[in-house]
Amino acid sequence: MIYQDSKTLLEVRGLRATVNGVEILKGIDLTVRSGEVHAIMGPNGSGKSTFAKVLAGHTAYEVTGGEVAFEGKSLFELKPEERARAGVFLAFQYPIEIPGVANSQFLRLAYNTMQAQRGRDELDPLEFDDFVREKMKLLEMNPDFLDRSVNEGFSGGEKKRNEILQMALLEPRLAVLDETDSGLDIDALRVVAGGVNQLANKDNAVLLVTHYQRLLNYIVPDYVHVMESGRIVKTGDKALALELENRGYDWVSVEPRAAAGAAA
Amino acid sequence: MRLVAGNSYLDSLLAGRPQRPAAFSSPALAWLTQLRANAVDRVGALTVPTTHDEEWRFTDISPLSKLSFQPVRTASPLQAADVERFYLAEATTRLVFVDGGYAPQLSSVARDLGVVVMNLSAAVSAHAAAIAPHLGRHTAFQDNVFAALNTAFLHDGALIVVPRDASVAAPVHLLFIATQKEAASYPRCLVVAESGSTVTVIEDYVALRDVAYFTNAVTEIALADNARVNHIRVQRDSDQAFHIANCAVSLAHASRYQSVSVALGARISRYNLNVRLAAEGAECAVDGLALIGGQQLADTHTLIDHAQPHGVSRQLHKCIVDGAAHAVFNGKIMVRPGAQRTDSSQSSRNLLLTGKARVDTKPQLEIFADDVKCAHGATVGQLDAEEVFYLRSRGLSDAAARNLLTYAFGAEIIDRIPIASLKRRLEQTVLEQTQSN
């Protein structure tokens, strides 16, 4: 929701980034204030997921230009774990499986790391068990998932619920959800979106990276941005998402494919 | 030249061998005397293997023959207080051997157990009918100098005979304690699981002192029809020790053998495990973990031999190699002609923690039947960068993330040990050995 005089959480200016020497982000500008929900849409290969990973500090990407300030502080001076502790959360498009690490152990470790950061009490395994079971109800998750290895053998939908469960535990200021809707059936989508909606408030912000408009029926964005070739080429409100659904991405393209073809 | 040097070294090892033990003097035990004599002959004909032998390509055991080892003449007078930290709460039945010799004062055997758990040398007369068909029959020492040496020294050892349809609820703990420098010991275990019986055996090698000694063990396990044996093997010898072990398992119809072996100690260790699925419908699950560092070398050679149809085998072997250590895994799956409908899978996964750590892994499939399902794979590498990033993105430091992942890599095997106190202890060891900073 857009609030009057809410403070700026994320300020991206001219962000450029490469992976393996190939430039993927070619100058992104974006401002996110607390309370807002932003959707970043765009065709495959437009750089949406790269943008999400660069914000989280993924080590495979090299930032080659621009600035990103999070609550006024340069994000590039922070390691991935420092960004997480500062309140940046990335829900992974493909959550990683970690055999041998119990999900409950992982969740508690992450939760306690954040509690220590915020000067709050850490929870012992028993206390945490009660606490996390309550949070799991929000996402209609079976408590059996606590005893299994992190994401191992989880279905696509279960992995995404587990991501949002982490968001619920870590209470980030900025949650970046990378294609959280992919691989979800309609019931799971409703549950996951419901969880995100409950967690969104006037003090945090959500950045949804998605290919389809479907998710935005459940999590209503204040702003919709369209990415193409590593830049945001159009910004609108939720009506833009519906228009994209109907007309595809070509019409917003700043470099029409035909023209690009002719030039080549 | 190599041959001469090898033989003189073996002669010096054999020189420490007591003449025919009094326990075996009865004419009824002539077969046992003959077995020992045959073994002595084989030692005389064989040589200490070198890296020129295919089976020892990656494992140079020449440091062994630079030291002299003799069996202990005077047993260490140990009290329970010296060693009870090695005891396992769940294992009320325990046989303890100190430097190879049976230590009755440290052992604990319930009388009404319904199974035979006793020192082999004291059991040979009374239980000859159970022992004779198996002792020395499963571990071929014809071409194996270490098995031959062990057999030449055959005396004290662990004997477990589980009668038909008996089920032993509590695990049996076989604890081998090394106490003396330059001691040679020849542990021997024989497990006979009669038809329909169930037993869990923990074979556990520990040291009281961080000194160089030589352990040369042989274990034979025979499962009759429908028997189940759970075999946990923990080698936590001194970091200066030499540990060579041969284990042979024979499975009859529809029997099931499950084993987890963990190698933590020894300067050089070598474990040969041969599992023969000798009748239809036999199953085995054979898992292993080597966790080594410094200058250690841990070599595991396994052979899973599908000799008959409808056999199932599962194997996961992992190595975590730190420092300048060197792990070797050679896992052979044999599917013999006619062993149709065999279902076998094998995975070798290896984690190198430093640039100097080394692993040689060699999965080998030899399949002579056409209707089989066999899968195998091997990976060698560092920690997965995506896993590390995932944990860091949740606030864990780089070091904490790496430690957790390294621990988890080993814990996957430890988790398969069905004895809670041993599992906890080993998890703690893995935790301590994998945590940098």
XYZ file of C-alpha atoms in Angstrom:
701
model
C 0.000 0.000 0.000
C 1.234 3.488 -0.749
C 1.520 5.639 2.348
C 2.077 9.370 2.493
C 5.580 10.318 3.664
C 6.716 6.738 4.114
C 10.453 6.389 4.112
C 12.566 5.054 1.319
C 13.781 1.490 1.876
C 15.501 0.752 -1.389
C 17.027 3.176 -3.848
C 18.505 1.673 -7.024
C 20.335 3.975 -9.419
C 21.897 2.925 -12.710
C 22.589 -0.632 -11.548
C 24.695 -2.655 -13.945
C 25.827 -6.243 -13.404
C 27.502 -9.053 -15.308
C 27.704 -12.804 -14.984
C 30.670 -14.585 -16.571
C 31.556 -11.311 -18.289
C 28.150 -10.923 -19.959
C 26.241 -7.789 -18.994
C 22.739 -8.699 -17.813
C 21.663 -5.561 -15.923
C 22.176 -2.424 -17.992
C 21.145 0.418 -15.763
C 18.214 -0.188 -13.407
C 16.489 2.641 -11.532
C 13.941 1.827 -8.856
C 12.703 3.343 -5.609
C 10.826 1.271 -3.037
C 9.262 2.891 0.045
C 8.072 1.090 3.103
C 4.552 -0.281 2.868
C 4.720 -0.763 -0.886
C 4.363 -3.850 -3.042
C 6.250 -3.733 -6.335
C 5.978 -6.285 -9.109
C 8.769 -6.720 -11.599
C 7.609 -8.421 -14.737
C 9.214 -9.150 -18.032
C 9.964 -11.847 -20.551
C 12.440 -14.648 -19.896
C 15.993 -13.394 -20.027
C 15.098 -9.786 -19.306
C 17.202 -9.829 -16.105
C 14.461 -10.047 -13.438
C 15.982 -12.945 -11.501
C 19.470 -11.525 -11.864
C 18.237 -8.293 -10.305
C 16.788 -10.275 -7.383
C 20.018 -12.201 -6.848
C 22.199 -9.111 -7.116
C 20.161 -7.482 -4.349
C 20.794 -10.516 -2.131
C 24.508 -10.462 -2.948
C 24.837 -13.645 -4.971
C 28.538 -14.242 -5.487
C 28.207 -15.331 -9.120
C 27.218 -11.816 -10.227
C 29.562 -8.884 -10.549
C 28.208 -5.385 -10.058
C 29.850 -3.162 -12.653
C 28.075 0.134 -12.092
C 25.462 2.136 -10.232
C 24.362 2.379 -6.632
C 21.957 0.497 -4.405
C 21.104 2.032 -1.050
C 19.119 0.069 1.524
C 17.808 2.302 4.302
C 20.391 4.847 3.210
C 23.342 2.468 3.356
C 25.178 1.107 0.339
C 24.221 -2.526 -0.144
C 27.428 -3.297 -1.984
C 29.460 -2.826 1.152
C 27.573 -5.669 2.813
C 28.198 -9.389 2.459
C 25.165 -11.581 1.705
C 24.756 -12.511 5.384
C 25.034 -8.851 6.412
C 22.304 -7.912 3.956
C 20.118 -10.670 5.410
C 20.752 -9.406 8.932
C 19.995 -5.860 7.787
C 16.590 -7.073 6.638
C 16.900 -8.065 2.978
C 15.311 -11.412 2.217
C 15.339 -13.351 -1.023
C 12.799 -16.131 -1.534
C 14.578 -18.331 -4.061
C 13.110 -19.313 -7.370
C 14.722 -22.738 -6.892
C 15.175 -23.294 -3.141
C 18.313 -25.294 -2.424
C 18.151 -28.833 -1.023
C 20.547 -29.520 1.834
C 20.667 -33.222 2.720
C 21.760 -33.932 6.271
C 20.591 -30.609 7.747
C 17.230 -30.898 9.479
C 14.851 -28.163 8.403
C 14.093 -27.370 12.048
C 17.812 -26.937 12.766
C 18.264 -24.680 9.749
C 15.211 -22.555 10.521
C 16.235 -22.127 14.146
C 19.801 -21.217 13.225
C 18.571 -18.565 10.804
C 15.966 -17.281 13.244
C 18.413 -17.043 16.136
C 20.973 -15.283 13.967
C 18.368 -12.618 13.292
C 17.262 -12.461 16.921
C 20.855 -11.885 18.018
C 21.200 -9.169 15.390
C 18.132 -7.405 16.758
C 19.233 -7.773 20.353
C 16.424 -10.173 21.157
C 16.454 -13.507 22.942
C 17.357 -16.635 21.028
C 15.079 -19.649 21.336
C 16.147 -23.120 22.414
C 14.952 -26.093 20.346
C 11.805 -26.660 22.410
C 10.757 -23.021 22.453
C 11.480 -22.711 18.774
C 9.445 -25.804 17.983
C 6.303 -24.236 19.471
C 7.014 -20.942 17.766
C 7.650 -22.354 14.303
C 4.601 -24.623 14.419
C 2.413 -21.551 14.872
C 4.043 -19.889 11.877
C 3.556 -23.043 9.810
C -0.190 -22.838 10.321
C -0.147 -19.582 8.409
C 1.095 -21.528 5.388
C -0.925 -24.688 6.067
C 2.344 -26.640 6.301
C 2.576 -30.093 7.823
C 4.908 -30.046 10.882
C 6.568 -33.177 9.453
C 8.548 -30.814 7.265
C 10.527 -29.770 10.345
C 12.089 -33.203 10.696
C 13.113 -33.593 7.085
C 16.314 -32.314 5.547
C 16.079 -28.761 4.212
C 13.946 -28.879 1.044
C 15.073 -32.425 0.307
C 12.341 -34.321 -1.471
C 9.921 -31.402 -1.035
C 7.569 -30.811 -3.942
C 7.826 -27.491 -5.759
C 4.918 -26.116 -3.737
C 6.358 -27.323 -0.432
C 9.669 -25.654 -1.201
C 7.934 -22.336 -1.877
C 5.953 -22.596 1.350
C 9.192 -23.250 3.166
C 10.624 -20.060 1.656
C 7.687 -17.987 2.851
C 7.938 -19.691 6.240
C 11.486 -18.319 6.432
C 10.175 -14.900 5.519
C 7.663 -15.209 8.351
C 10.427 -16.152 10.792
C 13.000 -13.580 9.712
C 10.576 -10.640 9.343
C 12.587 -8.828 6.647
C 12.234 -5.136 5.850
C 12.496 -5.917 2.159
C 11.301 -9.280 0.833
C 12.309 -10.107 -2.720
C 10.209 -13.010 -3.985
C 11.792 -14.522 -7.075
C 9.166 -16.336 -9.169
C 7.535 -17.599 -6.010
C 4.454 -18.448 -8.083
C 6.236 -20.771 -10.492
C 5.395 -24.409 -10.016
C 2.457 -23.718 -7.701
C -1.002 -25.065 -8.285
C -3.892 -22.729 -7.625
C -4.468 -23.854 -4.022
C -0.822 -23.551 -3.092
C -0.659 -20.171 -4.794
C -3.592 -18.946 -2.704
C -1.971 -20.165 0.516
C 1.453 -18.744 -0.271
C 0.000 -15.411 -1.388
C -2.168 -15.296 1.732
C 0.944 -15.767 3.831
C 2.763 -12.938 2.064
C -0.226 -10.640 2.459
C -0.349 -11.291 6.194
C 3.335 -10.514 6.506
C 3.226 -7.290 4.498
C 2.749 -4.151 6.603
C 3.474 -0.451 6.548
C 7.044 -0.911 7.772
C 8.230 -3.395 5.172
C 8.098 -3.797 1.433
C 7.694 -6.618 -1.043
C 9.341 -6.926 -4.427
C 7.655 -9.603 -6.514
C 9.552 -10.932 -9.483
C 7.154 -12.778 -11.719
C 6.587 -13.762 -15.280
C 2.814 -14.030 -15.027
C 0.013 -11.792 -13.891
C -1.666 -14.680 -12.015
C 0.154 -14.057 -8.703
C -0.909 -10.398 -8.802
C -4.559 -11.413 -8.475
C -3.643 -12.484 -4.952
C -0.899 -10.072 -4.000
C -1.989 -6.737 -5.382
C 0.949 -4.555 -6.398
C 1.119 -0.810 -5.961
C 3.548 -0.572 -8.859
C 4.225 -2.806 -11.824
C 7.542 -2.484 -13.625
C 8.376 -4.118 -16.909
C 11.949 -5.171 -17.505
C 13.516 -5.730 -20.831
C 17.137 -6.312 -21.749
C 18.356 -5.405 -18.290
C 16.388 -2.180 -17.835
C 13.005 -1.140 -16.496
C 11.253 0.096 -19.602
C 7.791 0.863 -18.250
C 6.177 1.451 -14.885
C 2.480 1.536 -14.062
C -0.079 0.336 -11.574
C -1.796 -3.051 -11.369
C -3.691 -2.313 -14.589
C -0.395 -2.598 -16.441
C -0.097 -6.223 -15.372
C -3.515 -7.002 -16.793
C -2.610 -5.293 -20.016
C 0.570 -7.354 -20.233
C -1.466 -10.487 -19.662
C -3.711 -9.571 -22.584
C -1.206 -8.111 -25.000
C 2.077 -9.847 -24.147
C 5.374 -8.042 -23.688
C 6.162 -6.993 -27.233
C 4.160 -3.765 -27.197
C 6.178 -2.237 -24.380
C 9.468 -3.109 -26.016
C 11.740 -0.100 -26.475
C 13.621 -1.963 -29.158
C 11.009 -3.613 -31.341
C 12.169 -7.040 -32.429
C 11.520 -6.325 -36.095
C 13.688 -3.215 -35.957
C 16.423 -5.047 -34.102
C 16.253 -7.774 -36.748
C 16.484 -5.271 -39.575
C 19.474 -3.571 -37.996
C 21.300 -6.890 -37.666
C 64.606 -57.404 -4.065
C 61.106 -56.359 -3.168
C 60.168 -59.974 -2.593
C 63.050 -60.595 -0.212
C 62.416 -57.433 1.742
C 58.705 -58.263 1.950
C 59.311 -61.783 3.167
C 61.817 -60.865 5.814
C 59.353 -58.337 7.152
C 56.562 -60.921 7.242
C 58.934 -63.394 8.886
C 59.620 -60.874 11.609
C 55.870 -60.422 12.139
C 55.334 -64.185 12.222
C 58.213 -64.654 14.653
C 56.048 -63.227 17.392
C 53.510 -65.959 16.892
C 53.006 -68.272 19.862
C 53.254 -71.948 19.064
C 50.102 -74.010 19.084
C 47.918 -72.541 21.842
C 46.907 -74.947 24.595
C 43.255 -74.208 23.894
C 43.593 -75.815 20.463
C 45.512 -78.933 21.521
C 42.577 -81.352 21.551
C 42.662 -83.849 18.627
C 39.097 -82.746 17.802
C 40.505 -79.344 16.930
C 43.024 -80.645 14.443
C 41.139 -78.699 11.743
C 41.927 -75.476 13.558
C 45.599 -76.315 13.880
C 45.567 -77.141 10.175
C 43.885 -73.835 9.351
C 46.588 -71.941 11.210
C 49.309 -73.983 9.531
C 47.834 -73.326 6.092
C 47.736 -69.638 6.886
C 51.395 -69.682 7.936
C 52.241 -71.331 4.623
C 50.388 -68.632 2.718
C 52.180 -65.880 4.597
C 55.414 -67.549 3.545
C 54.348 -67.571 -0.092
C 52.947 -64.023 -0.258
C 54.577 -60.610 -0.044
C 53.591 -57.283 1.452
C 51.663 -55.521 -1.318
C 53.085 -52.440 -2.976
C 51.586 -49.742 -5.172
C 52.513 -51.964 -8.131
C 49.666 -54.268 -7.109
C 46.424 -53.125 -8.728
C 44.496 -53.565 -5.469
C 46.945 -51.280 -3.667
C 47.626 -48.752 -6.417
C 46.705 -45.705 -4.358
C 47.761 -46.933 -0.945
C 51.432 -47.070 -0.161
C 51.805 -49.135 2.997
C 55.580 -49.085 2.981
C 55.597 -46.947 6.175
C 54.225 -50.048 7.915
C 57.302 -52.124 7.147
C 59.606 -49.399 8.425
C 58.415 -50.183 11.938
C 58.571 -53.407 13.865
C 55.421 -54.745 15.512
C 55.066 -57.643 17.916
C 52.108 -59.078 19.784
C 51.860 -57.909 23.347
C 53.338 -60.390 25.850
C 52.084 -58.720 28.993
C 48.534 -57.489 28.900
C 47.835 -53.985 30.170
C 46.112 -54.293 33.553
C 43.125 -52.140 32.671
C 40.210 -51.452 34.980
C 36.704 -50.529 33.900
C 37.364 -46.937 34.954
C 40.095 -46.679 32.308
C 37.855 -47.601 29.425
C 34.226 -47.169 30.417
C 34.013 -43.952 28.438
C 33.960 -46.208 25.385
C 31.017 -48.252 26.635
C 27.626 -47.777 24.998
C 24.539 -47.449 27.158
C 22.410 -49.549 24.809
C 24.903 -52.414 24.591
C 24.562 -54.477 27.745
C 26.478 -57.302 26.111
C 30.085 -56.426 25.516
C 33.283 -58.268 24.683
C 36.448 -56.277 25.270
C 39.859 -57.064 23.821
C 42.975 -55.233 24.909
C 45.816 -55.254 22.373
C 44.160 -58.298 20.835
C 43.790 -60.345 24.038
C 40.400 -61.052 25.570
C 39.764 -59.023 28.736
C 37.071 -60.850 30.739
C 37.179 -58.294 33.589
C 36.021 -55.561 31.168
C 33.503 -57.664 29.312
C 29.867 -58.133 30.186
C 27.761 -61.020 28.995
C 24.282 -61.675 30.309
C 23.791 -65.359 31.081
C 20.254 -65.820 29.829
C 20.830 -64.082 26.542
C 19.771 -67.032 24.398
C 22.710 -66.398 22.106
C 26.367 -67.313 22.249
C 28.584 -64.297 22.825
C 32.031 -65.335 23.967
C 35.742 -65.418 23.411
C 36.451 -67.531 20.360
C 39.418 -69.400 21.837
C 37.305 -70.485 24.801
C 34.419 -71.487 22.550
C 36.091 -73.658 19.941
C 35.450 -76.966 21.692
C 31.891 -76.401 22.849
C 30.732 -74.655 19.676
C 32.835 -76.396 17.038
C 29.712 -77.337 15.055
C 28.761 -73.683 14.635
C 32.312 -72.426 14.100
C 33.960 -74.975 11.832
C 31.784 -74.371 8.745
C 32.519 -70.633 8.857
C 35.823 -69.762 10.501
C 38.344 -69.012 7.789
C 35.845 -70.069 5.114
C 34.514 -66.653 4.113
C 37.671 -64.572 4.170
C 39.910 -66.146 1.592
C 43.502 -65.828 2.718
C 45.013 -67.609 -0.272
C 45.952 -64.328 -1.903
C 45.543 -61.946 0.968
C 48.633 -61.684 3.113
C 46.947 -59.734 5.901
C 44.049 -62.175 6.218
C 46.598 -64.994 6.190
C 48.623 -63.301 8.931
C 45.533 -62.841 11.052
C 44.587 -66.480 10.575
C 48.107 -67.614 11.421
C 47.691 -65.831 14.763
C 44.161 -67.136 15.309
C 43.444 -67.305 19.028
C 41.289 -64.849 20.974
C 38.381 -63.297 19.167
C 34.700 -62.551 19.295
C 32.189 -65.271 18.614
C 28.501 -64.514 18.220
C 26.095 -67.309 17.345
C 22.431 -66.339 17.137
C 20.185 -69.415 17.122
C 17.329 -69.998 14.748
C 14.571 -67.355 14.971
C 16.236 -65.666 17.942
C 16.173 -61.920 18.000
C 18.673 -60.041 20.127
C 17.134 -56.734 21.051
C 20.204 -54.987 22.492
C 23.263 -54.496 20.293
C 26.411 -56.498 21.001
C 29.475 -54.302 21.444
C 32.854 -55.680 20.396
C 35.403 -53.249 21.736
C 39.041 -53.489 20.669
C 41.337 -51.293 22.707
C 44.914 -50.530 21.730
C 47.190 -49.487 24.581
C 50.789 -50.189 23.638
C 53.349 -48.776 21.279
C 54.513 -51.056 18.462
C 52.010 -53.730 19.428
C 50.612 -55.957 16.719
C 47.127 -57.258 17.305
C 45.030 -59.632 15.239
C 41.378 -59.122 16.148
C 39.042 -61.780 14.881
C 35.250 -61.794 14.808
C 32.855 -64.465 13.714
C 29.133 -63.803 13.578
C 26.845 -66.699 12.723
C 23.216 -65.672 12.335
C 21.104 -68.777 11.984
C 17.921 -68.812 9.976
C 15.374 -66.170 10.854
C 17.561 -64.596 13.533
C 18.300 -60.893 14.071
C 21.303 -59.230 15.684
C 23.090 -55.872 15.784
C 26.855 -55.924 16.192
C 29.136 -52.955 16.833
C 32.758 -53.523 15.961
C 34.654 -50.698 17.583
C 38.398 -49.922 17.481
C 39.736 -47.378 19.945
C 43.091 -46.311 21.394
C 44.149 -45.238 24.844
C 47.382 -43.670 23.662
C 48.416 -41.752 20.602
C 51.150 -44.171 19.551
C 52.035 -46.300 16.540
C 50.668 -49.847 16.554
C 49.361 -52.312 14.021
C 45.852 -53.691 13.991
C 45.147 -56.445 11.487
C 41.545 -57.575 11.826
C 39.395 -60.191 10.165
C 35.629 -60.402 10.525
C 33.412 -63.081 9.071
C 29.641 -62.839 9.084
C 27.384 -65.644 7.887
C 23.667 -65.035 7.483
C 21.426 -68.067 7.052
C 18.018 -67.879 5.349
C 15.959 -64.850 6.410
C 18.539 -63.711 8.971
C 19.156 -60.013 9.582
C 22.444 -58.561 10.703
C 23.093 -54.935 11.426
C 26.831 -54.297 11.492
C 28.281 -51.013 12.678
C 31.993 -50.590 12.394
C 33.864 -47.687 13.927
C 37.588 -47.286 13.452
C 38.836 -44.544 15.737
C 42.406 -45.707 16.121
C 45.321 -43.494 17.072
C 46.463 -41.151 14.300
C 49.795 -42.988 14.205
C 48.311 -46.458 13.940
C 48.161 -48.826 10.998
C 44.796 -50.481 10.605
C 44.212 -53.224 8.074
C 40.924 -55.094 8.131
C 39.164 -57.692 6.044
C 35.479 -58.394 6.447
C 33.606 -61.068 4.524
C 29.849 -61.446 4.630
C 27.860 -64.293 3.163
C 24.104 -63.978 2.662
C 21.723 -66.885 2.275
C 18.171 -66.802 0.926
C 16.209 -63.606 1.698
C 18.653 -62.530 4.376
C 19.493 -58.889 4.920
C 22.802 -57.304 5.884
C 23.045 -53.633 6.765
C 26.316 -51.990 7.595
C 27.650 -48.566 8.393
C 31.408 -48.241 8.664
C 33.092 -45.104 9.888
C 36.831 -44.498 9.568
C 38.186 -41.637 11.644
C 41.590 -42.700 12.900
C 44.867 -44.324 11.835
C 47.753 -42.969 9.858
C 47.034 -45.582 7.214
C 43.882 -47.654 7.191
C 42.573 -50.159 4.736
C 39.172 -51.809 4.966
C 38.214 -54.582 2.571
C 34.550 -55.494 2.724
C 33.322 -58.382 0.602
C 29.603 -59.059 0.631
C 28.418 -62.101 -1.230
C 24.715 -62.424 -2.001
C 24.985 -66.181 -2.302
C 21.302 -67.062 -2.597
C 18.149 -65.605 -4.108
C 16.484 -62.548 -2.687
C 19.330 -61.431 -0.439
C 19.667 -57.745 0.351
C 22.435 -55.542 1.622
C 22.888 -51.864 2.440
C 26.533 -50.940 2.808
C 27.334 -47.372 3.800
C 30.600 -45.775 4.766
C 32.178 -42.546 5.891
C 35.856 -41.675 6.037
C 36.600 -38.434 7.856
C 40.312 -37.737 7.830
C 42.827 -34.903 7.959
C 46.519 -34.189 8.446
C 48.599 -36.848 6.737
C 46.054 -39.642 7.141
C 45.239 -42.159 4.462
C 41.971 -44.106 4.550
C 41.308 -46.721 1.906
C 38.015 -48.594 1.574
C 37.656 -51.419 -0.908
C 34.265 -53.040 -1.204
C 33.002 -55.868 -3.333
C 29.288 -56.559 -3.529
C 28.954 -59.869 -5.273
C 25.527 -60.677 -6.688
C 25.832 -64.410 -7.270
C 22.118 -65.248 -7.438
C 18.919 -63.645 -8.792
C 16.688 -61.062 -7.154
C 19.402 -59.548 -4.999
C 19.246 -55.944 -3.838
C 22.254 -53.837 -2.853
C 22.509 -50.212 -1.813
C 25.720 -48.384 -1.131
C 26.557 -44.803 -0.198
C 30.180 -44.087 0.587
C 31.394 -40.644 1.585
C 34.807 -39.167 2.289
C 35.565 -35.838 3.928
C 39.212 -35.058 3.420
C 40.980 -32.230 5.211
C 44.632 -31.168 5.422
C 46.914 -33.190 3.170
C 45.005 -36.396 3.781
C 44.196 -38.961 1.127
C 41.059 -41.061 0.816
C 40.629 -44.021 -1.484
C 37.402 -45.734 -2.428
C 37.191 -48.715 -4.713
C 33.692 -50.090 -4.961
C 33.102 -53.073 -7.155
C 29.670 -54.433 -7.947
C 29.737 -57.876 -9.496
C 26.619 -59.336 -11.086
C 27.362 -62.933 -11.994
C 25.801 -64.853 -14.885
C 22.283 -65.844 -13.919
C 21.928 -63.215 -11.187
C 18.895 -61.811 -13.006
C 16.682 -59.112 -11.556
C 19.551 -57.775 -9.516
C 18.840 -54.263 -8.276
C 21.986 -52.421 -7.294
C 22.900 -48.829 -6.691
C 26.141 -47.294 -5.562
C 27.145 -43.732 -4.899
C 30.546 -42.360 -3.942
C 30.538 -38.760 -2.752
C 33.663 -36.953 -1.721
C 34.350 -33.602 -0.176
C 37.796 -32.051 -0.327
C 38.268 -29.313 2.249
C 41.717 -28.090 1.148
C 43.778 -27.817 -1.991
C 46.131 -30.509 -0.719
C 43.460 -33.043 0.170
C 43.154 -35.892 -2.282
C 40.665 -38.600 -3.120
C 40.836 -41.491 -5.541
C 37.459 -43.026 -6.176
C 36.813 -45.902 -8.497
C 33.349 -47.381 -8.856
C 33.476 -50.600 -10.853
C 30.550 -52.461 -12.334
C 31.031 -55.938 -13.744
C 27.737 -57.224 -15.053
C 27.309 -60.634 -16.606
C 23.513 -60.835 -16.512
C 21.166 -59.009 -18.886
C 18.055 -58.314 -16.821
C 19.434 -56.103 -14.072
C 19.104 -52.585 -12.721
C 22.437 -51.068 -11.737
C 23.136 -47.424 -11.053
C 26.338 -45.879 -9.864
C 27.938 -42.510 -9.615
C 30.793 -40.628 -8.079
C 31.288 -36.972 -7.237
C 34.368 -35.191 -5.960
C 34.354 -31.584 -5.000
C 34.245 -28.700 -2.664
C 31.120 -27.458 -0.958
C 28.355 -26.450 -3.316
C 28.483 -22.673 -3.845
C 24.688 -22.440 -4.176
C 24.195 -24.207 -0.835
C 26.678 -21.859 0.828
C 24.937 -18.816 -0.658
C 21.523 -20.084 0.405
C 22.634 -20.305 4.028
C 24.402 -16.934 3.885
C 21.264 -15.345 2.458
C 19.577 -16.425 5.701
C 22.126 -14.622 7.836
C 24.698 -17.364 8.505
C 28.320 -16.292 8.154
C 30.392 -17.860 5.422
C 32.284 -19.949 8.011
C 29.092 -21.033 9.796
C 27.525 -22.015 6.471
C 30.564 -24.047 5.422
C 30.803 -25.753 8.794
C 27.147 -26.696 8.758
C 27.339 -28.103 5.239
C 30.482 -30.094 5.982
C 28.902 -31.484 9.113
C 25.739 -32.359 7.231
C 27.716 -34.160 4.559
C 29.057 -36.577 7.179
C 25.921 -36.657 9.300
C 23.955 -38.227 6.476
C 25.936 -41.453 7.043
C 26.104 -41.210 10.845
C 22.309 -40.843 10.880
C 22.035 -44.384 9.566
C 23.523 -45.851 12.730
C 20.595 -47.241 14.746
C 22.229 -46.743 18.169
C 21.415 -43.362 19.653
C 24.378 -42.968 22.016
C 26.924 -43.979 19.386
C 25.248 -41.737 16.843
C 25.407 -38.766 19.207
C 29.044 -39.431 19.993
C 30.027 -39.703 16.351
C 28.000 -36.638 15.406
C 29.928 -34.754 18.046
C 33.196 -36.034 16.566
C 32.141 -34.992 13.082
C 31.105 -31.623 14.452
C 34.488 -31.082 16.116
C 36.476 -32.242 13.124
C 34.606 -30.205 10.553
C 34.424 -26.869 12.337
C 37.043 -24.353 11.325
C 37.291 -20.983 13.118
